[in-house]
PDB file of C-alpha atoms in Angstrom:
ATOM      1  CA  MET Y   1       8.214 -10.643  -7.917  1.00  0.00           C
ATOM      2  CA  GLU Y   2       7.156  -7.541  -6.058  1.00  0.00           C
ATOM      3  CA  ILE Y   3       8.259  -6.258  -2.659  1.00  0.00           C
ATOM      4  CA  TRP Y   4       6.121  -3.926  -0.559  1.00  0.00           C
ATOM      5  CA  ILE Y   5       8.425  -1.634   1.389  1.00  0.00           C
ATOM      6  CA  ASN Y   6       8.669   1.430   3.549  1.00  0.00           C
ATOM      7  CA  PRO Y   7      12.083   2.941   2.706  1.00  0.00           C
ATOM      8  CA  ALA Y   8      12.455   4.110   6.321  1.00  0.00           C
ATOM      9  CA  CYS Y   9      12.315   0.494   7.543  1.00  0.00           C
ATOM     10  CA  SER Y  10      15.665  -1.208   8.145  1.00  0.00           C
ATOM     11  CA  LYS Y  11      14.234  -4.689   7.464  1.00  0.00           C
ATOM     12  CA  CYS Y  12      12.900  -3.432   4.107  1.00  0.00           C
ATOM     13  CA  ARG Y  13      16.290  -1.992   3.184  1.00  0.00           C
ATOM     14  CA  SER Y  14      17.986  -5.258   4.189  1.00  0.00           C
ATOM     15  CA  ALA Y  15      15.553  -7.285   2.064  1.00  0.00           C
ATOM     16  CA  VAL Y  16      16.118  -5.045  -0.980  1.00  0.00           C
ATOM     17  CA  SER Y  17      19.900  -5.271  -0.483  1.00  0.00           C
ATOM     18  CA  LEU Y  18      19.714  -9.070  -0.414  1.00  0.00           C
ATOM     19  CA  LEU Y  19      17.511  -9.159  -3.528  1.00  0.00           C
ATOM     20  CA  ASP Y  20      20.043  -6.921  -5.275  1.00  0.00           C
ATOM     21  CA  ALA Y  21      22.982  -9.036  -4.101  1.00  0.00           C
ATOM     22  CA  GLU Y  22      21.268 -12.136  -5.509  1.00  0.00           C
ATOM     23  CA  GLY Y  23      20.557 -10.398  -8.829  1.00  0.00           C
ATOM     24  CA  ALA Y  24      16.806 -10.860  -8.437  1.00  0.00           C
ATOM     25  CA  GLU Y  25      14.352  -9.191 -10.777  1.00  0.00           C
ATOM     26  CA  TYR Y  26      11.667  -7.436  -8.758  1.00  0.00           C
ATOM     27  CA  THR Y  27       9.422  -4.408  -8.572  1.00  0.00           C
ATOM     28  CA  VAL Y  28       9.399  -2.116  -5.546  1.00  0.00           C
ATOM     29  CA  ARG Y  29       6.057  -0.928  -4.238  1.00  0.00           C
ATOM     30  CA  ARG Y  30       6.258   1.848  -1.687  1.00  0.00           C
ATOM     31  CA  TYR Y  31       2.977   0.854  -0.140  1.00  0.00           C
ATOM     32  CA  LEU Y  32       2.614   4.001   1.969  1.00  0.00           C
ATOM     33  CA  GLU Y  33       2.500   6.036  -1.259  1.00  0.00           C
ATOM     34  CA  ASP Y  34       0.914   3.431  -3.561  1.00  0.00           C
ATOM     35  CA  VAL Y  35      -1.617   2.178  -1.028  1.00  0.00           C
ATOM     36  CA  PRO Y  36      -3.001  -1.302  -1.711  1.00  0.00           C
ATOM     37  CA  SER Y  37      -6.752  -1.622  -2.108  1.00  0.00           C
ATOM     38  CA  GLU Y  38      -8.819  -3.914   0.082  1.00  0.00           C
ATOM     39  CA  ASP Y  39      -8.901  -6.420  -2.790  1.00  0.00           C
ATOM     40  CA  GLU Y  40      -5.104  -6.305  -3.134  1.00  0.00           C
ATOM     41  CA  ILE Y  41      -4.754  -6.884   0.610  1.00  0.00           C
ATOM     42  CA  ARG Y  42      -7.138  -9.859   0.384  1.00  0.00           C
ATOM     43  CA  GLU Y  43      -5.080 -11.284  -2.492  1.00  0.00           C
ATOM     44  CA  VAL Y  44      -1.808 -10.919  -0.574  1.00  0.00           C
ATOM     45  CA  LEU Y  45      -3.386 -12.486   2.521  1.00  0.00           C
ATOM     46  CA  ASP Y  46      -4.513 -15.440   0.387  1.00  0.00           C
ATOM     47  CA  ARG Y  47      -1.009 -15.756  -1.054  1.00  0.00           C
ATOM     48  CA  LEU Y  48       0.509 -15.558   2.439  1.00  0.00           C
ATOM     49  CA  GLY Y  49      -2.011 -17.978   3.922  1.00  0.00           C
ATOM     50  CA  LEU Y  50      -2.511 -15.518   6.787  1.00  0.00           C
ATOM     51  CA  GLU Y  51      -5.312 -13.520   8.374  1.00  0.00           C
ATOM     52  CA  PRO Y  52      -5.228  -9.699   8.427  1.00  0.00           C
ATOM     53  CA  TRP Y  53      -4.519  -9.521  12.170  1.00  0.00           C
ATOM     54  CA  GLU Y  54      -1.421 -11.654  11.552  1.00  0.00           C
ATOM     55  CA  ILE Y  55       0.145  -8.954   9.341  1.00  0.00           C
ATOM     56  CA  THR Y  56      -0.976  -5.980  11.442  1.00  0.00           C
ATOM     57  CA  ARG Y  57       1.554  -3.849  13.282  1.00  0.00           C
ATOM     58  CA  THR Y  58      -0.385  -3.484  16.528  1.00  0.00           C
ATOM     59  CA  GLN Y  59       2.205  -1.220  18.175  1.00  0.00           C
ATOM     60  CA  GLU Y  60       1.697   1.603  15.657  1.00  0.00           C
ATOM     61  CA  ALA Y  61      -0.043   4.766  16.883  1.00  0.00           C
ATOM     62  CA  ALA Y  62      -2.952   4.218  14.479  1.00  0.00           C
ATOM     63  CA  ALA Y  63      -3.481   0.711  15.888  1.00  0.00           C
ATOM     64  CA  LYS Y  64      -3.683   2.099  19.397  1.00  0.00           C
ATOM     65  CA  GLU Y  65      -6.070   4.869  18.286  1.00  0.00           C
ATOM     66  CA  LEU Y  66      -8.323   2.286  16.621  1.00  0.00           C
ATOM     67  CA  GLY Y  67      -8.112  -0.046  19.613  1.00  0.00           C
ATOM     68  CA  LEU Y  68      -7.054  -2.953  17.378  1.00  0.00           C
ATOM     69  CA  LYS Y  69      -5.852  -5.085  20.272  1.00  0.00           C
ATOM     70  CA  GLU Y  70      -9.475  -5.299  21.410  1.00  0.00           C
ATOM     71  CA  TRP Y  71     -10.901  -6.270  17.992  1.00  0.00           C
ATOM     72  CA  ALA Y  72     -12.199  -9.793  17.492  1.00  0.00           C
ATOM     73  CA  ARG Y  73      -9.947 -12.045  15.438  1.00  0.00           C
ATOM     74  CA  ASP Y  74     -12.486 -14.170  13.624  1.00  0.00           C
ATOM     75  CA  GLU Y  75     -14.064 -14.573  10.190  1.00  0.00           C
ATOM     76  CA  SER Y  76     -16.850 -12.090  10.925  1.00  0.00           C
ATOM     77  CA  SER Y  77     -14.254  -9.390  11.757  1.00  0.00           C
ATOM     78  CA  ARG Y  78     -11.943 -10.085   8.802  1.00  0.00           C
ATOM     79  CA  ASP Y  79     -13.341  -7.325   6.548  1.00  0.00           C
ATOM     80  CA  ARG Y  80     -13.060  -4.772   9.367  1.00  0.00           C
ATOM     81  CA  TRP Y  81      -9.348  -5.596   9.710  1.00  0.00           C
ATOM     82  CA  ILE Y  82      -8.777  -5.416   5.951  1.00  0.00           C
ATOM     83  CA  THR Y  83     -10.505  -2.027   5.773  1.00  0.00           C
ATOM     84  CA  ALA Y  84      -8.272  -0.748   8.587  1.00  0.00           C
ATOM     85  CA  LEU Y  85      -5.142  -1.924   6.735  1.00  0.00           C
ATOM     86  CA  ALA Y  86      -6.277  -0.204   3.533  1.00  0.00           C
ATOM     87  CA  GLU Y  87      -7.133   3.023   5.350  1.00  0.00           C
ATOM     88  CA  HIS Y  88      -3.970   2.964   7.502  1.00  0.00           C
ATOM     89  CA  PRO Y  89      -1.250   1.261   5.413  1.00  0.00           C
ATOM     90  CA  LYS Y  90       1.367   1.920   8.096  1.00  0.00           C
ATOM     91  CA  LEU Y  91      -0.312  -0.930   9.954  1.00  0.00           C
ATOM     92  CA  ILE Y  92       0.764  -3.469   7.312  1.00  0.00           C
ATOM     93  CA  GLN Y  93       3.721  -5.612   8.341  1.00  0.00           C
ATOM     94  CA  ARG Y  94       6.690  -5.155   6.059  1.00  0.00           C
ATOM     95  CA  PRO Y  95       8.363  -6.086   3.847  1.00  0.00           C
ATOM     96  CA  ILE Y  96       6.072  -8.422   1.943  1.00  0.00           C
ATOM     97  CA  ILE Y  97       7.382 -10.201  -1.137  1.00  0.00           C
ATOM     98  CA  THR Y  98       4.964 -11.671  -3.649  1.00  0.00           C
ATOM     99  CA  ALA Y  99       6.837 -14.467  -5.379  1.00  0.00           C
ATOM    100  CA  ASP Y 100       6.606 -15.522  -8.996  1.00  0.00           C
ATOM    101  CA  ASP Y 101       4.951 -18.846  -8.090  1.00  0.00           C
ATOM    102  CA  GLY Y 102       1.863 -17.085  -6.700  1.00  0.00           C
ATOM    103  CA  SER Y 103       2.894 -17.293  -3.060  1.00  0.00           C
ATOM    104  CA  ALA Y 104       4.063 -14.517  -0.747  1.00  0.00           C
ATOM    105  CA  VAL Y 105       6.219 -14.138   2.370  1.00  0.00           C
ATOM    106  CA  VAL Y 106       6.608 -11.577   5.100  1.00  0.00           C
ATOM    107  CA  ALA Y 107      10.321 -11.045   4.531  1.00  0.00           C
ATOM    108  CA  ARG Y 108      11.515  -9.789   7.908  1.00  0.00           C
ATOM    109  CA  SER Y 109      14.521 -12.129   7.966  1.00  0.00           C
ATOM    110  CA  GLU Y 110      17.239 -13.124   5.525  1.00  0.00           C
ATOM    111  CA  ASP Y 111      15.836 -16.671   5.518  1.00  0.00           C
ATOM    112  CA  ALA Y 112      12.389 -15.393   4.501  1.00  0.00           C
ATOM    113  CA  VAL Y 113      13.883 -13.369   1.624  1.00  0.00           C
ATOM    114  CA  ARG Y 114      15.845 -16.422   0.476  1.00  0.00           C
ATOM    115  CA  ASP Y 115      12.638 -18.469   0.686  1.00  0.00           C
ATOM    116  CA  ALA Y 116      10.945 -15.995  -1.660  1.00  0.00           C
ATOM    117  CA  LEU Y 117      13.928 -16.133  -4.031  1.00  0.00           C
ATOM    118  CA  ALA Y 118      13.666 -19.921  -4.170  1.00  0.00           C
ATOM    119  CA  ARG Y 119      10.021 -19.756  -5.290  1.00  0.00           C
ATOM    120  CA  LYS Y 120      10.605 -19.190  -8.978  1.00  0.00           C
TER     121      LYS Y 120
END
């Protein structure tokens, strides 16, 4: 399993602490430094079963500069959203855990982290 984190994020630190406490084997991806490509974002969205606007942090400064709240949220706008996430990775909701069974979860709660751990 892999977890996308921003070390400055308290929810990311909590998720990593829980993974460690459970003895989980995982890889850390500091996605602000190792920025995911558009294809990687598409893959994670498929694994999550979500659309890009559902994992976008719309309160970030970059989101406000881009005017994301005004962007259409439909199939024809999907690529535009994915491009924005790849160009501005701070907009990606965190942490995201890709589980060994091919699924993924946005692990913002202890329950979500435990859900990912159960997907072996």
